Amino acid sequence: MSFIDHLEVLRGHLFRSVVAIVIGAVIIAIYQSFFIKHVLLGPTRPDFPTYGFFCRIGRALHLEKALCMQGIGIKMQSTSVAGQFSTFISILLIGGIIIAFPYIFYEFWRFIRPALTKKELKSTRGVIFWVSFLFFLGVFFGYFVIAPYTLNFFGNFQLDENIENRWQLSSYFDTMIPLILGTGLAFQLPLVMLVLAKIGLVSATYLRKMWKYAVVLILIIAAIITPGPDVVSQMTVAIPLLILYGVSILLAKRVEKEQAEEEKEWS
C-alpha cells in the first residue's frame, strides 16, 4: 500500500472511532440527569458508596478517623455565561471517550495489526481485552478511591473559618477528569513493561534491582494524589500501584523465559 492508501485506511478507523464516541456521548445526553447528579457529582454526596464502604472497614480495624469520610456538601457556581453549557459539552466528550474506549482501541489495533508478524500476533493475543480491562479498572479505582480522598481533603481544608469553600463547576470538572483518566492510563503499567521487555529495553532483573526506587516513587505519587496527611489514605493508593509493579516483574520474567526457550530451539 502507498502512503496515501495508508492515510485512507487510517481515516476510516478514525471516523468509526469518532462515531463510537458520539454514540457514547448520546447515551450520556439521554441519561444526563443520572450521569451528572450521581456520577459526576457523586463523590460530593454523603451517600456515595465509597464513604460507607471505607467507614465500615475503618470501624472493623479501629481506624475510623483515617478511613471514614462524610462527603463534602459544597455548593458550586458557574460565573461565565456559557460555563455550564461548555462543561456539559466536555462531559459528553470525555464520557463518550470512556464508554467507547474498547472500540477505539479495537480500531487502533486493526490499523497496526497488518504490520505485525504471525509470531507477534500470537504473543499479543487478548491485548484488546487486557488493555480495556486495566483501563476500566484504573478508571473505577480513580473514581471510587482517589477522587473521594482528594475532594474530601480540599473540601475540608480551610485557611480560616471565615473563608468559605465555593468551587467553580469548571474547576471541579478539571480536577476530576485527570484523576480518573490518569489512573486509567497508569494502570496500563504492566502492559507497557511487557512491551518494553519484549523489545529488550527492560528485564525482570533490572526491575527487581530498581524496586527500592520504584517504591519511593510510588509513595511520592500516592502522597501527591492523596494530599491528606494520614498514612492509611496514601497506602490505599500505593498498594495497587505496587501490585502492578510486581505484576510487571512477573510478565518481564515470563518474556525472558520464552525468549530463552526460543534461543534453545534455534541453537
mmCIF file of C-alpha atoms in Angstrom:
data_model
loop_
_atom_site.group_PDB
_atom_site.id
_atom_site.type_symbol
_atom_site.label_atom_id
_atom_site.label_comp_id
_atom_site.label_asym_id
_atom_site.label_seq_id
_atom_site.Cartn_x
_atom_site.Cartn_y
_atom_site.Cartn_z
ATOM 1 C CA MET A 1 0.000 0.000 0.000
ATOM 2 C CA SER A 2 1.131 3.536 -0.724
ATOM 3 C CA PHE A 3 1.328 6.261 1.898
ATOM 4 C CA ILE A 4 -1.931 7.768 0.617
ATOM 5 C CA ASP A 5 -3.622 4.367 0.866
ATOM 6 C CA HIS A 6 -2.490 4.074 4.485
ATOM 7 C CA LEU A 7 -3.919 7.520 5.211
ATOM 8 C CA GLU A 8 -7.197 6.465 3.619
ATOM 9 C CA VAL A 9 -7.372 3.377 5.830
ATOM 10 C CA LEU A 10 -6.453 5.449 8.897
ATOM 11 C CA ARG A 11 -9.217 7.914 8.083
ATOM 12 C CA GLY A 12 -11.729 5.085 8.118
ATOM 13 C CA HIS A 13 -10.555 3.897 11.533
ATOM 14 C CA LEU A 14 -10.641 7.444 12.910
ATOM 15 C CA PHE A 15 -14.119 8.046 11.500
ATOM 16 C CA ARG A 16 -15.517 4.884 13.104
ATOM 17 C CA SER A 17 -13.843 5.819 16.409
ATOM 18 C CA VAL A 18 -15.462 9.251 16.304
ATOM 19 C CA VAL A 19 -18.843 7.643 15.593
ATOM 20 C CA ALA A 20 -18.357 5.403 18.664
ATOM 21 C CA ILE A 21 -17.524 8.468 20.794
ATOM 22 C CA VAL A 22 -20.637 10.239 19.504
ATOM 23 C CA ILE A 23 -22.779 7.205 20.381
ATOM 24 C CA GLY A 24 -21.296 7.205 23.889
ATOM 25 C CA ALA A 25 -21.957 10.947 24.185
ATOM 26 C CA VAL A 26 -25.572 10.450 23.059
ATOM 27 C CA ILE A 27 -26.053 7.809 25.775
ATOM 28 C CA ILE A 28 -24.806 10.270 28.388
ATOM 29 C CA ALA A 29 -27.010 13.054 26.945
ATOM 30 C CA ILE A 30 -30.099 10.834 27.175
ATOM 31 C CA TYR A 31 -29.371 9.980 30.806
ATOM 32 C CA GLN A 32 -27.718 13.297 31.657
ATOM 33 C CA SER A 33 -29.586 13.765 34.931
ATOM 34 C CA PHE A 34 -28.275 10.457 36.287
ATOM 35 C CA PHE A 35 -24.719 10.946 34.999
ATOM 36 C CA ILE A 36 -24.387 14.488 36.324
ATOM 37 C CA LYS A 37 -26.095 14.038 39.702
ATOM 38 C CA HIS A 38 -24.983 10.506 40.604
ATOM 39 C CA VAL A 39 -21.751 10.053 38.609
ATOM 40 C CA LEU A 40 -20.038 13.405 38.091
ATOM 41 C CA LEU A 41 -21.201 14.894 41.408
ATOM 42 C CA GLY A 42 -21.392 11.523 43.158
ATOM 43 C CA PRO A 43 -18.226 11.932 45.293
ATOM 44 C CA THR A 44 -19.648 15.157 46.764
ATOM 45 C CA ARG A 45 -22.734 13.369 48.142
ATOM 46 C CA PRO A 46 -22.756 11.800 51.631
ATOM 47 C CA ASP A 47 -24.453 8.653 50.272
ATOM 48 C CA PHE A 48 -21.594 7.935 47.839
ATOM 49 C CA PRO A 49 -20.843 4.153 48.128
ATOM 50 C CA THR A 50 -17.149 4.653 48.902
ATOM 51 C CA TYR A 51 -17.824 6.527 52.140
ATOM 52 C CA GLY A 52 -19.945 3.784 53.672
ATOM 53 C CA PHE A 53 -17.622 1.009 52.465
ATOM 54 C CA PHE A 54 -14.429 2.513 53.855
ATOM 55 C CA CYS A 55 -16.145 3.609 57.056
ATOM 56 C CA ARG A 56 -17.230 0.024 57.743
ATOM 57 C CA ILE A 57 -13.650 -1.145 57.148
ATOM 58 C CA GLY A 58 -12.403 1.631 59.441
ATOM 59 C CA ARG A 59 -14.714 0.553 62.255
ATOM 60 C CA ALA A 60 -13.595 -3.059 61.900
ATOM 61 C CA LEU A 61 -9.923 -2.029 62.043
ATOM 62 C CA HIS A 62 -10.486 0.739 64.623
ATOM 63 C CA LEU A 63 -9.326 3.337 62.084
ATOM 64 C CA GLU A 64 -12.495 5.430 61.832
ATOM 65 C CA LYS A 65 -10.633 8.755 61.777
ATOM 66 C CA ALA A 66 -8.405 7.660 58.916
ATOM 67 C CA LEU A 67 -10.972 5.922 56.703
ATOM 68 C CA CYS A 68 -14.362 7.497 57.449
ATOM 69 C CA MET A 69 -15.380 10.310 55.090
ATOM 70 C CA GLN A 70 -18.686 12.159 55.045
ATOM 71 C CA GLY A 71 -18.870 13.831 51.639
ATOM 72 C CA ILE A 72 -18.119 17.498 51.136
ATOM 73 C CA GLY A 73 -21.528 19.104 50.555
ATOM 74 C CA ILE A 74 -20.024 22.152 48.827
ATOM 75 C CA LYS A 75 -22.168 24.485 46.745
ATOM 76 C CA MET A 76 -20.759 25.039 43.268
ATOM 77 C CA GLN A 77 -21.097 28.020 40.984
ATOM 78 C CA SER A 78 -20.656 28.954 37.351
ATOM 79 C CA THR A 79 -19.518 32.536 36.796
ATOM 80 C CA SER A 80 -19.382 32.650 32.993
ATOM 81 C CA VAL A 81 -22.278 32.973 30.545
ATOM 82 C CA ALA A 82 -21.672 29.649 28.810
ATOM 83 C CA GLY A 83 -19.904 27.973 31.737
ATOM 84 C CA GLN A 84 -22.469 25.250 32.420
ATOM 85 C CA PHE A 85 -23.013 24.565 28.718
ATOM 86 C CA SER A 86 -19.292 24.256 27.948
ATOM 87 C CA THR A 87 -18.863 21.940 30.942
ATOM 88 C CA PHE A 88 -21.784 19.847 29.685
ATOM 89 C CA ILE A 89 -20.147 19.513 26.252
ATOM 90 C CA SER A 90 -16.899 18.448 27.955
ATOM 91 C CA ILE A 91 -18.819 15.864 29.989
ATOM 92 C CA LEU A 92 -20.304 14.436 26.782
ATOM 93 C CA LEU A 93 -16.899 14.293 25.075
ATOM 94 C CA ILE A 94 -14.928 12.732 27.956
ATOM 95 C CA GLY A 95 -17.774 10.395 28.880
ATOM 96 C CA GLY A 96 -18.114 9.304 25.259
ATOM 97 C CA ILE A 97 -14.382 8.523 25.098
ATOM 98 C CA ILE A 98 -14.529 6.445 28.301
ATOM 99 C CA ILE A 99 -17.569 4.461 27.137
ATOM 100 C CA ALA A 100 -16.140 3.899 23.662
ATOM 101 C CA PHE A 101 -12.570 3.182 24.802
ATOM 102 C CA PRO A 102 -12.601 -0.575 23.997
ATOM 103 C CA TYR A 103 -13.869 0.090 20.479
ATOM 104 C CA ILE A 104 -11.401 2.968 19.963
ATOM 105 C CA PHE A 105 -8.511 0.692 20.891
ATOM 106 C CA TYR A 106 -10.011 -2.035 18.701
ATOM 107 C CA GLU A 107 -9.872 0.320 15.692
ATOM 108 C CA PHE A 108 -6.302 1.306 16.578
ATOM 109 C CA TRP A 109 -5.384 -2.367 16.811
ATOM 110 C CA ARG A 110 -6.987 -3.112 13.434
ATOM 111 C CA PHE A 111 -4.817 -0.394 11.882
ATOM 112 C CA ILE A 112 -1.470 -1.668 13.204
ATOM 113 C CA ARG A 113 -2.266 -5.395 13.096
ATOM 114 C CA PRO A 114 -1.410 -5.950 9.389
ATOM 115 C CA ALA A 115 2.160 -4.764 10.093
ATOM 116 C CA LEU A 116 2.763 -7.488 12.707
ATOM 117 C CA THR A 117 4.222 -10.918 12.041
ATOM 118 C CA LYS A 118 2.434 -14.152 12.948
ATOM 119 C CA LYS A 119 4.762 -14.547 15.913
ATOM 120 C CA GLU A 120 3.975 -11.041 17.162
ATOM 121 C CA LEU A 121 0.252 -11.594 16.694
ATOM 122 C CA LYS A 122 0.446 -14.785 18.716
ATOM 123 C CA SER A 123 2.228 -13.036 21.593
ATOM 124 C CA THR A 124 -0.326 -10.190 21.631
ATOM 125 C CA ARG A 125 -3.399 -12.404 21.766
ATOM 126 C CA GLY A 126 -6.075 -10.918 24.022
ATOM 127 C CA VAL A 127 -4.487 -7.460 24.015
ATOM 128 C CA ILE A 128 -7.824 -5.678 23.434
ATOM 129 C CA PHE A 129 -9.374 -7.339 26.476
ATOM 130 C CA TRP A 130 -6.426 -6.657 28.784
ATOM 131 C CA VAL A 131 -5.955 -3.040 27.718
ATOM 132 C CA SER A 132 -9.678 -2.366 28.190
ATOM 133 C CA PHE A 133 -9.810 -4.284 31.480
ATOM 134 C CA LEU A 134 -6.860 -2.420 33.002
ATOM 135 C CA PHE A 135 -8.208 0.920 31.739
ATOM 136 C CA PHE A 136 -11.627 0.458 33.318
ATOM 137 C CA LEU A 137 -10.052 -0.966 36.476
ATOM 138 C CA GLY A 138 -7.969 2.203 36.757
ATOM 139 C CA VAL A 139 -10.962 4.437 35.997
ATOM 140 C CA PHE A 140 -13.053 2.767 38.717
ATOM 141 C CA PHE A 141 -10.173 2.948 41.188
ATOM 142 C CA GLY A 142 -9.604 6.632 40.432
ATOM 143 C CA TYR A 143 -13.321 7.412 40.706
ATOM 144 C CA PHE A 144 -14.212 5.377 43.798
ATOM 145 C CA VAL A 145 -10.953 5.705 45.778
ATOM 146 C CA ILE A 146 -8.669 8.541 44.688
ATOM 147 C CA ALA A 147 -11.337 11.141 43.842
ATOM 148 C CA PRO A 148 -13.199 10.897 47.204
ATOM 149 C CA TYR A 149 -9.974 11.241 49.211
ATOM 150 C CA THR A 150 -8.769 14.173 47.100
ATOM 151 C CA LEU A 151 -12.107 16.020 47.147
ATOM 152 C CA ASN A 152 -12.548 15.490 50.887
ATOM 153 C CA PHE A 153 -9.136 16.927 51.611
ATOM 154 C CA PHE A 154 -9.649 20.055 49.534
ATOM 155 C CA GLY A 155 -13.288 20.389 50.579
ATOM 156 C CA ASN A 156 -12.451 20.339 54.281
ATOM 157 C CA PHE A 157 -9.222 22.359 54.074
ATOM 158 C CA GLN A 158 -9.571 25.910 55.383
ATOM 159 C CA LEU A 159 -7.018 28.629 55.993
ATOM 160 C CA ASP A 160 -9.507 30.382 58.254
ATOM 161 C CA GLU A 161 -13.041 29.638 59.456
ATOM 162 C CA ASN A 162 -14.256 32.858 57.833
ATOM 163 C CA ILE A 163 -13.160 31.653 54.382
ATOM 164 C CA GLU A 164 -15.836 29.572 52.660
ATOM 165 C CA ASN A 165 -15.099 26.950 50.012
ATOM 166 C CA ARG A 166 -17.305 27.544 46.990
ATOM 167 C CA TRP A 167 -15.932 25.799 43.927
ATOM 168 C CA GLN A 168 -16.218 26.710 40.275
ATOM 169 C CA LEU A 169 -18.005 23.986 38.312
ATOM 170 C CA SER A 170 -15.287 24.012 35.648
ATOM 171 C CA SER A 171 -12.569 23.719 38.333
ATOM 172 C CA TYR A 172 -14.287 20.684 39.835
ATOM 173 C CA PHE A 173 -14.565 19.039 36.414
ATOM 174 C CA ASP A 174 -10.921 19.843 35.587
ATOM 175 C CA THR A 175 -9.878 18.189 38.865
ATOM 176 C CA MET A 176 -11.964 15.047 38.443
ATOM 177 C CA ILE A 177 -11.094 14.178 34.845
ATOM 178 C CA PRO A 178 -7.277 13.992 35.190
ATOM 179 C CA LEU A 179 -7.692 11.864 38.336
ATOM 180 C CA ILE A 180 -9.967 9.370 36.585
ATOM 181 C CA LEU A 181 -8.357 9.232 33.136
ATOM 182 C CA GLY A 182 -4.838 9.485 34.587
ATOM 183 C CA THR A 183 -5.420 6.475 36.818
ATOM 184 C CA GLY A 184 -6.926 4.542 33.918
ATOM 185 C CA LEU A 185 -3.780 5.152 31.893
ATOM 186 C CA ALA A 186 -1.472 4.496 34.881
ATOM 187 C CA PHE A 187 -2.989 1.029 35.234
ATOM 188 C CA GLN A 188 -1.547 0.177 31.803
ATOM 189 C CA LEU A 189 1.868 -0.140 33.523
ATOM 190 C CA PRO A 190 2.075 -3.966 33.295
ATOM 191 C CA LEU A 191 1.325 -3.956 29.564
ATOM 192 C CA VAL A 192 3.814 -1.162 28.927
ATOM 193 C CA MET A 193 6.506 -3.087 30.803
ATOM 194 C CA LEU A 194 5.571 -6.226 28.876
ATOM 195 C CA VAL A 195 6.132 -4.449 25.560
ATOM 196 C CA LEU A 196 9.425 -2.941 26.789
ATOM 197 C CA ALA A 197 10.560 -6.386 27.914
ATOM 198 C CA LYS A 198 9.714 -7.893 24.528
ATOM 199 C CA ILE A 199 11.831 -5.317 22.697
ATOM 200 C CA GLY A 200 14.679 -5.698 25.203
ATOM 201 C CA LEU A 201 14.605 -2.291 26.934
ATOM 202 C CA VAL A 202 13.866 -3.692 30.406
ATOM 203 C CA SER A 203 14.271 -7.055 32.105
ATOM 204 C CA ALA A 204 12.947 -8.746 35.221
ATOM 205 C CA THR A 205 16.402 -8.487 36.783
ATOM 206 C CA TYR A 206 16.521 -4.744 36.134
ATOM 207 C CA LEU A 207 13.017 -4.195 37.530
ATOM 208 C CA ARG A 208 13.859 -6.183 40.665
ATOM 209 C CA LYS A 209 17.069 -4.192 41.066
ATOM 210 C CA MET A 210 15.134 -0.910 40.819
ATOM 211 C CA TRP A 211 12.283 -1.904 43.136
ATOM 212 C CA LYS A 212 13.522 0.289 46.019
ATOM 213 C CA TYR A 213 13.457 3.359 43.803
ATOM 214 C CA ALA A 214 10.078 2.292 42.408
ATOM 215 C CA VAL A 215 8.641 2.054 45.943
ATOM 216 C CA VAL A 216 9.860 5.563 46.792
ATOM 217 C CA LEU A 217 8.464 6.947 43.538
ATOM 218 C CA ILE A 218 5.110 5.221 44.056
ATOM 219 C CA LEU A 219 4.866 6.566 47.622
ATOM 220 C CA ILE A 220 5.584 10.076 46.343
ATOM 221 C CA ILE A 221 2.874 9.697 43.682
ATOM 222 C CA ALA A 222 0.453 8.397 46.329
ATOM 223 C CA ALA A 223 1.229 11.378 48.571
ATOM 224 C CA ILE A 224 0.526 13.768 45.691
ATOM 225 C CA ILE A 225 -2.709 12.036 44.687
ATOM 226 C CA THR A 226 -3.975 11.898 48.283
ATOM 227 C CA PRO A 227 -2.848 15.193 49.809
ATOM 228 C CA GLY A 228 -4.214 14.226 53.239
ATOM 229 C CA PRO A 229 -1.505 13.748 55.884
ATOM 230 C CA ASP A 230 -2.659 10.296 57.069
ATOM 231 C CA VAL A 231 -0.631 7.247 56.065
ATOM 232 C CA VAL A 232 -3.687 4.998 55.588
ATOM 233 C CA SER A 233 -5.101 7.019 52.672
ATOM 234 C CA GLN A 234 -1.689 7.146 50.994
ATOM 235 C CA MET A 235 -1.220 3.377 51.320
ATOM 236 C CA THR A 236 -4.695 2.837 49.848
ATOM 237 C CA VAL A 237 -3.358 4.346 46.630
ATOM 238 C CA ALA A 238 0.195 2.998 46.851
ATOM 239 C CA ILE A 239 -0.651 -0.688 47.364
ATOM 240 C CA PRO A 240 -2.405 -1.216 43.971
ATOM 241 C CA LEU A 241 0.471 0.543 42.187
ATOM 242 C CA LEU A 242 2.994 -1.662 43.986
ATOM 243 C CA ILE A 243 0.993 -4.745 42.979
ATOM 244 C CA LEU A 244 1.031 -3.581 39.349
ATOM 245 C CA TYR A 245 4.807 -3.151 39.555
ATOM 246 C CA GLY A 246 5.112 -6.690 40.897
ATOM 247 C CA VAL A 247 2.933 -7.962 38.038
ATOM 248 C CA SER A 248 5.244 -6.142 35.619
ATOM 249 C CA ILE A 249 8.235 -8.058 37.032
ATOM 250 C CA LEU A 250 6.424 -11.382 36.584
ATOM 251 C CA LEU A 251 5.497 -10.526 32.998
ATOM 252 C CA ALA A 252 9.069 -9.498 32.197
ATOM 253 C CA LYS A 253 10.321 -12.771 33.692
ATOM 254 C CA ARG A 254 7.861 -14.697 31.528
ATOM 255 C CA VAL A 255 9.119 -12.895 28.412
ATOM 256 C CA GLU A 256 12.712 -13.763 29.300
ATOM 257 C CA LYS A 257 11.771 -17.420 29.758
ATOM 258 C CA GLU A 258 10.019 -17.531 26.370
ATOM 259 C CA GLN A 259 12.969 -15.848 24.660
ATOM 260 C CA ALA A 260 15.419 -18.315 26.283
ATOM 261 C CA GLU A 261 13.357 -21.283 25.035
ATOM 262 C CA GLU A 262 13.319 -19.836 21.516
ATOM 263 C CA GLU A 263 17.106 -19.405 21.568
ATOM 264 C CA LYS A 264 17.479 -23.076 22.581
ATOM 265 C CA GLU A 265 15.308 -24.142 19.652
ATOM 266 C CA TRP A 266 17.390 -22.135 17.182
ATOM 267 C CA SER A 267 20.742 -23.317 18.592
#
